């Protein structure tokens, strides 16, 4: 296993559904952010425009449950009545190769990742207001009235968890939220514990 300062860094983003995580993450990836994005597995159905393998790996309930039995997931959770999970093997390979990895997962998953990887950087994205969140969910038009009510109730609960995350970003204007995220990635890469190898040649014995 490579020393900690040569491993990639793990970034975990959580936000209630509809805040704009996917929009922001697509924006930073299209700008060429040097990060691997972990494509999650889920048992929910694809939305219009979602591409299997790019947006999610869409699994049947049986496939997901046998993945749980086989220890395939770094973390998994029931979210809005469906299974969601992160493939652990792929993440470990990237980290060992020194690549930084971004996970977009809910608060239950984020807690599990923080236990397994205490040095992971956790980021919570907030909407500018609950009214704005409701408007965005309605505007996206991908959920039924019933599903929207479930997601809004879940949003109120999830926001209560924001206090234990390392960073909080408010998604008012997409470009500004994306710039905040890029700033977080950049500053984390300058952390002292990750730069010690670079300092070593300057350390003169007295
Ligand atoms: P999430 O991935 O968090 O569920 P999405 O990225 O799908 O959310 O965004 C939900 C909806 O809100 C989409 O229709 C998106 O275009 C819109 N949206 C995202 N960010 C903003 C923003 N800053 N201002 C206004 N609308 C936004
Ligand atoms: P959506 O169905 O809107 O794409 O996602 C619903 C919620 O599931 C979001 O909060 C999203 O972050 C979360 N989610 C997506 N992938 C995973 C995952 O792999 N694990 C966990 N725990 N949550 C996930």
Coordinates of N, CA and C in Angstrom, one line a residue, residues 13-160:
X13 N -19.5 14.3 -1.4 CA -20.5 15.4 -1.5 C -21.9 14.8 -1.2
X14 N -22.6 15.5 -0.3 CA -24.0 15.2 0.0 C -24.9 16.4 -0.2
X15 N -26.1 16.2 -0.5 CA -27.1 17.3 -0.6 C -28.5 16.6 -0.8
X16 N -29.5 17.3 -0.3 CA -30.8 16.7 -0.6 C -31.1 16.7 -2.1
X17 N -31.9 15.8 -2.5 CA -32.3 15.6 -3.9 C -32.8 17.0 -4.4
X18 N -32.4 17.4 -5.5 CA -32.9 18.6 -6.2 C -32.1 19.9 -5.9
X19 N -31.1 19.8 -5.0 CA -30.3 21.0 -4.7 C -29.5 21.5 -5.9
X20 N -29.1 20.5 -6.7 CA -28.3 20.8 -7.9 C -26.9 20.2 -7.9
X21 N -26.7 19.1 -7.1 CA -25.4 18.4 -7.1 C -25.0 17.9 -8.5
X22 N -25.9 17.3 -9.1 CA -25.6 16.7 -10.4 C -25.1 17.8 -11.4
X23 N -25.9 18.9 -11.4 CA -25.6 20.1 -12.3 C -24.2 20.6 -11.9
X24 N -23.9 20.7 -10.7 CA -22.6 21.3 -10.3 C -21.4 20.3 -10.6
X25 N -21.7 19.1 -10.3 CA -20.6 18.1 -10.6 C -20.4 18.0 -12.1
X26 N -21.4 18.0 -12.9 CA -21.2 17.9 -14.4 C -20.4 19.2 -14.8
X27 N -20.7 20.3 -14.2 CA -20.0 21.5 -14.6 C -18.5 21.4 -14.3
X28 N -18.2 20.9 -13.1 CA -16.7 20.9 -12.8 C -16.0 19.8 -13.6
X29 N -16.7 18.7 -13.8 CA -16.1 17.6 -14.6 C -15.9 18.1 -16.1
X30 N -16.9 18.9 -16.6 CA -16.7 19.3 -18.0 C -15.6 20.4 -18.1
X31 N -15.3 21.0 -17.0 CA -14.2 22.0 -17.0 C -12.8 21.3 -16.8
X32 N -12.9 20.0 -16.7 CA -11.7 19.2 -16.7 C -11.1 19.0 -15.3
X33 N -11.9 19.0 -14.2 CA -11.4 18.8 -12.9 C -10.7 17.5 -12.8
X34 N -9.5 17.4 -12.2 CA -8.8 16.1 -12.2 C -9.2 15.3 -11.1
X35 N -10.4 14.7 -11.3 CA -11.0 13.9 -10.2 C -11.7 12.7 -10.9
X36 N -11.7 11.6 -10.3 CA -12.5 10.4 -10.7 C -13.9 10.5 -10.1
X37 N -14.9 10.4 -10.9 CA -16.3 10.5 -10.3 C -16.8 9.0 -10.2
X38 N -17.2 8.7 -9.0 CA -17.7 7.3 -8.7 C -19.1 7.2 -9.2
X39 N -19.4 6.3 -10.1 CA -20.7 6.1 -10.6 C -21.4 5.1 -9.7
X40 N -22.4 5.5 -9.0 CA -23.1 4.6 -8.0 C -23.9 3.5 -8.6
X41 N -24.2 2.6 -7.8 CA -25.2 1.6 -8.2 C -26.6 1.9 -7.6
X42 N -27.6 1.7 -8.3 CA -29.0 1.9 -7.7 C -30.0 1.0 -8.2
X43 N -31.1 0.8 -7.4 CA -32.2 0.0 -7.9 C -33.3 0.9 -8.4
X44 N -33.1 2.2 -8.4 CA -34.2 3.1 -8.9 C -34.1 3.0 -10.5
X45 N -35.3 3.4 -11.1 CA -35.3 3.3 -12.6 C -34.6 4.6 -13.1
X46 N -34.0 4.4 -14.4 CA -33.3 5.6 -15.0 C -34.4 6.7 -15.3
X47 N -33.9 8.0 -15.1 CA -34.8 9.1 -15.5 C -34.5 9.3 -17.0
X48 N -35.4 10.1 -17.6 CA -35.2 10.4 -19.0 C -33.8 11.1 -19.1
X49 N -33.1 10.7 -20.1 CA -31.8 11.3 -20.4 C -30.6 10.7 -19.6
X50 N -30.9 9.9 -18.6 CA -29.8 9.2 -17.8 C -29.3 8.0 -18.6
X51 N -27.9 7.9 -18.6 CA -27.3 6.9 -19.3 C -26.7 5.9 -18.4
X52 N -27.0 4.6 -18.5 CA -26.4 3.5 -17.7 C -24.9 3.5 -17.8
X53 N -24.2 3.5 -16.7 CA -22.8 3.5 -16.7 C -22.2 4.9 -16.6
X54 N -23.0 5.9 -17.0 CA -22.5 7.3 -16.9 C -23.1 7.9 -15.6
X55 N -24.4 7.8 -15.5 CA -25.1 8.4 -14.4 C -25.2 7.4 -13.2
X56 N -25.6 6.2 -13.5 CA -25.7 5.2 -12.4 C -25.4 3.8 -13.1
X57 N -25.1 2.8 -12.3 CA -25.2 1.4 -12.8 C -26.6 1.0 -12.2
X58 N -27.5 0.8 -13.1 CA -28.9 0.4 -12.7 C -29.0 -1.1 -12.5
X59 N -29.2 -1.5 -11.3 CA -29.3 -2.9 -10.9 C -30.7 -3.3 -10.5
X60 N -31.0 -4.6 -10.6 CA -32.2 -5.1 -10.0 C -32.0 -5.3 -8.5
X61 N -33.1 -5.4 -7.8 CA -33.0 -5.6 -6.3 C -32.2 -6.8 -6.0
X62 N -32.4 -7.9 -6.8 CA -31.6 -9.2 -6.5 C -30.1 -8.9 -6.7
X63 N -29.8 -8.2 -7.8 CA -28.4 -8.0 -8.1 C -27.7 -7.2 -7.0
X64 N -28.5 -6.1 -6.5 CA -28.0 -5.3 -5.5 C -27.8 -6.1 -4.2
X65 N -28.8 -6.9 -3.8 CA -28.7 -7.6 -2.6 C -27.6 -8.7 -2.6
X66 N -27.3 -9.3 -3.8 CA -26.2 -10.2 -3.8 C -24.9 -9.4 -3.7
X67 N -24.9 -8.2 -4.2 CA -23.7 -7.4 -4.1 C -23.4 -7.1 -2.6
X68 N -24.5 -6.8 -1.8 CA -24.3 -6.6 -0.4 C -23.7 -7.8 0.3
X69 N -24.3 -9.0 -0.1 CA -23.8 -10.3 0.5 C -22.3 -10.5 0.2
X70 N -21.9 -10.1 -1.0 CA -20.6 -10.4 -1.5 C -19.6 -9.3 -1.0
X71 N -20.1 -8.3 -0.3 CA -19.2 -7.2 0.3 C -18.7 -6.3 -0.8
X72 N -19.5 -6.1 -1.9 CA -19.1 -5.3 -3.0 C -19.0 -3.8 -2.7
X73 N -19.8 -3.4 -1.7 CA -20.0 -1.9 -1.5 C -19.2 -1.4 -0.4
X74 N -18.5 -0.2 -0.7 CA -17.8 0.5 0.3 C -18.9 1.1 1.3
X75 N -20.0 1.5 0.8 CA -21.2 1.9 1.6 C -22.4 1.7 0.8
X76 N -23.5 1.5 1.5 CA -24.8 1.4 0.8 C -25.9 1.9 1.7
X77 N -27.0 2.3 1.1 CA -28.1 2.8 2.0 C -29.4 2.7 1.2
X78 N -30.5 2.7 2.0 CA -31.9 2.8 1.4 C -32.1 4.3 1.3
X79 N -32.4 4.8 0.1 CA -32.7 6.3 0.0 C -34.0 6.3 -0.8
X80 N -35.0 7.1 -0.3 CA -36.3 7.2 -0.9 C -36.8 5.9 -1.4
X81 N -36.6 4.8 -0.5 CA -37.2 3.5 -0.8 C -36.5 2.7 -1.8
X82 N -35.3 3.1 -2.3 CA -34.5 2.3 -3.2 C -33.1 2.1 -2.6
X83 N -32.4 1.1 -3.2 CA -31.0 0.9 -2.7 C -30.1 1.8 -3.6
X84 N -29.0 2.3 -2.9 CA -28.0 3.1 -3.6 C -26.7 2.6 -2.9
X85 N -25.6 2.5 -3.7 CA -24.3 2.1 -3.1 C -23.1 2.4 -4.0
X86 N -22.0 2.4 -3.3 CA -20.7 2.7 -4.0 C -19.8 1.4 -4.1
X87 N -19.4 1.1 -5.3 CA -18.5 0.0 -5.5 C -17.1 0.2 -4.9
X88 N -16.8 -0.6 -3.9 CA -15.6 -0.4 -3.1 C -14.3 -0.7 -3.8
X89 N -14.3 -1.7 -4.7 CA -13.1 -2.1 -5.3 C -12.5 -1.0 -6.2
X90 N -13.4 -0.5 -7.0 CA -13.0 0.6 -8.0 C -12.4 1.8 -7.2
X91 N -13.1 2.2 -6.1 CA -12.6 3.4 -5.4 C -11.2 3.1 -4.8
X92 N -10.9 1.9 -4.3 CA -9.6 1.6 -3.7 C -8.6 1.6 -4.8
X93 N -8.9 1.1 -6.0 CA -7.9 1.1 -7.1 C -7.5 2.5 -7.4
X94 N -8.5 3.4 -7.5 CA -8.1 4.8 -7.9 C -7.3 5.4 -6.8
X95 N -7.7 5.2 -5.5 CA -6.9 5.9 -4.5 C -5.5 5.3 -4.4
X96 N -5.3 4.0 -4.6 CA -4.0 3.5 -4.6 C -3.1 4.1 -5.8
X97 N -3.8 4.3 -6.9 CA -3.1 4.9 -8.1 C -2.9 6.4 -7.9
X98 N -3.3 6.9 -6.7 CA -3.0 8.4 -6.5 C -4.0 9.3 -7.1
X99 N -5.2 8.7 -7.5 CA -6.2 9.6 -8.1 C -7.2 10.1 -7.1
X100 N -7.6 11.3 -7.2 CA -8.6 11.9 -6.3 C -10.0 11.4 -6.8
X101 N -10.8 11.1 -5.8 CA -12.1 10.5 -6.1 C -13.3 11.3 -5.5
X102 N -14.3 11.5 -6.3 CA -15.5 12.2 -5.8 C -16.7 11.3 -5.7
X103 N -17.3 11.2 -4.5 CA -18.5 10.4 -4.3 C -19.7 11.4 -4.1
X104 N -20.8 11.1 -4.8 CA -22.0 11.9 -4.6 C -23.0 10.9 -3.9
X105 N -23.1 11.0 -2.5 CA -23.9 10.0 -1.8 C -24.7 10.7 -0.7
X106 N -25.6 10.0 -0.2 CA -26.5 10.6 0.9 C -25.8 10.6 2.2
X107 N -26.5 11.2 3.2 CA -25.8 11.4 4.5 C -25.5 10.0 5.2
X108 N -26.4 9.0 5.0 CA -26.1 7.7 5.7 C -24.8 7.1 5.1
X109 N -24.7 7.2 3.8 CA -23.5 6.7 3.1 C -22.3 7.5 3.5
X110 N -22.4 8.8 3.6 CA -21.3 9.7 4.0 C -20.8 9.3 5.4
X111 N -21.7 9.0 6.3 CA -21.2 8.5 7.7 C -20.4 7.2 7.6
X112 N -20.9 6.3 6.7 CA -20.2 5.0 6.6 C -18.8 5.3 6.0
X113 N -18.7 6.2 5.0 CA -17.4 6.4 4.4 C -16.4 7.1 5.4
X114 N -17.0 8.0 6.2 CA -16.1 8.7 7.2 C -15.6 7.7 8.2
X115 N -16.3 6.6 8.5 CA -15.8 5.6 9.4 C -14.7 4.8 8.7
X116 N -14.9 4.4 7.5 CA -13.9 3.6 6.7 C -12.7 4.4 6.3
X117 N -12.9 5.7 6.0 CA -11.8 6.6 5.5 C -11.9 7.9 6.3
X118 N -11.3 7.9 7.6 CA -11.5 9.1 8.4 C -10.9 10.4 7.8
X119 N -10.0 10.2 6.8 CA -9.3 11.4 6.2 C -10.1 11.9 5.0
X120 N -11.3 11.3 4.7 CA -12.1 11.8 3.6 C -12.6 13.2 3.9
X121 N -12.7 14.1 2.8 CA -13.2 15.4 3.0 C -14.7 15.4 2.7
X122 N -15.5 15.9 3.6 CA -16.9 15.9 3.4 C -17.5 17.3 3.1
X123 N -18.4 17.3 2.1 CA -18.9 18.6 1.7 C -20.4 18.5 1.6
X124 N -21.1 19.4 2.2 CA -22.6 19.4 2.1 C -23.0 20.6 1.3
X125 N -23.9 20.3 0.3 CA -24.4 21.4 -0.5 C -25.8 21.8 -0.1
X126 N -26.0 23.1 0.3 CA -27.3 23.5 0.7 C -28.0 24.3 -0.4
X127 N -29.4 24.3 -0.4 CA -30.1 25.2 -1.3 C -30.1 26.6 -0.7
X128 N -30.4 27.6 -1.5 CA -30.4 29.0 -0.8 C -31.6 29.1 0.1
X129 N -32.7 28.3 -0.1 CA -33.9 28.2 0.8 C -34.6 26.9 0.4
X130 N -35.5 26.6 1.4 CA -36.4 25.4 1.1 C -37.3 25.6 -0.1
X131 N -37.8 26.9 -0.2 CA -38.7 27.3 -1.3 C -37.9 27.0 -2.6
X132 N -36.7 27.5 -2.7 CA -35.9 27.3 -3.9 C -35.7 25.8 -4.3
X133 N -35.5 25.0 -3.2 CA -35.3 23.6 -3.4 C -36.6 23.0 -4.0
X134 N -37.8 23.4 -3.5 CA -39.0 22.8 -4.0 C -39.2 23.2 -5.4
X135 N -38.9 24.5 -5.7 CA -39.0 25.0 -7.1 C -38.2 24.2 -8.0
X136 N -36.9 23.9 -7.6 CA -36.0 23.2 -8.5 C -36.5 21.7 -8.7
X137 N -37.0 21.1 -7.7 CA -37.5 19.7 -7.8 C -38.7 19.7 -8.8
X138 N -39.6 20.7 -8.6 CA -40.7 20.8 -9.5 C -40.3 21.1 -10.9
X139 N -39.3 22.0 -11.0 CA -38.9 22.4 -12.4 C -38.2 21.2 -13.1
X140 N -37.5 20.4 -12.3 CA -36.9 19.2 -13.0 C -37.9 18.3 -13.6
X141 N -39.1 18.2 -12.9 CA -40.2 17.5 -13.4 C -40.0 16.0 -13.6
X142 N -39.1 15.4 -12.8 CA -38.8 13.9 -12.9 C -39.5 13.1 -11.8
X143 N -40.1 13.8 -10.8 CA -40.8 13.0 -9.7 C -42.3 13.3 -9.8
X144 N -43.0 12.2 -9.3 CA -44.5 12.4 -9.2 C -44.7 13.3 -7.9
X145 N -46.0 13.7 -7.8 CA -46.3 14.6 -6.6 C -45.9 13.9 -5.3
X146 N -46.2 12.6 -5.3 CA -45.9 11.8 -4.1 C -44.4 11.7 -3.8
X147 N -43.7 11.4 -4.9 CA -42.2 11.3 -4.8 C -41.6 12.6 -4.3
X148 N -42.2 13.7 -4.9 CA -41.7 15.1 -4.5 C -41.9 15.3 -3.0
X149 N -43.0 14.9 -2.5 CA -43.3 15.1 -1.1 C -42.3 14.3 -0.2
X150 N -42.0 13.0 -0.7 CA -41.1 12.2 0.1 C -39.7 12.9 0.1
X151 N -39.3 13.4 -1.1 CA -38.0 14.0 -1.2 C -37.9 15.3 -0.4
X152 N -39.0 16.1 -0.4 CA -38.9 17.3 0.4 C -38.9 17.0 1.9
X153 N -39.6 16.0 2.3 CA -39.6 15.6 3.8 C -38.2 15.1 4.1
X154 N -37.6 14.3 3.2 CA -36.2 13.8 3.4 C -35.2 15.0 3.5
X155 N -35.4 16.0 2.6 CA -34.5 17.1 2.6 C -34.4 17.8 3.9
X156 N -35.6 18.0 4.5 CA -35.6 18.7 5.8 C -34.8 17.9 6.9
X157 N -34.9 16.6 6.8 CA -34.2 15.7 7.7 C -32.7 15.8 7.4
X158 N -32.3 15.7 6.1 CA -30.9 15.6 5.7 C -30.2 16.9 6.1
X159 N -30.9 18.0 5.9 CA -30.2 19.3 6.2 C -29.7 19.4 7.7
X160 N -30.5 18.7 8.5 CA -30.1 18.7 10.0 C -28.7 18.0 10.1

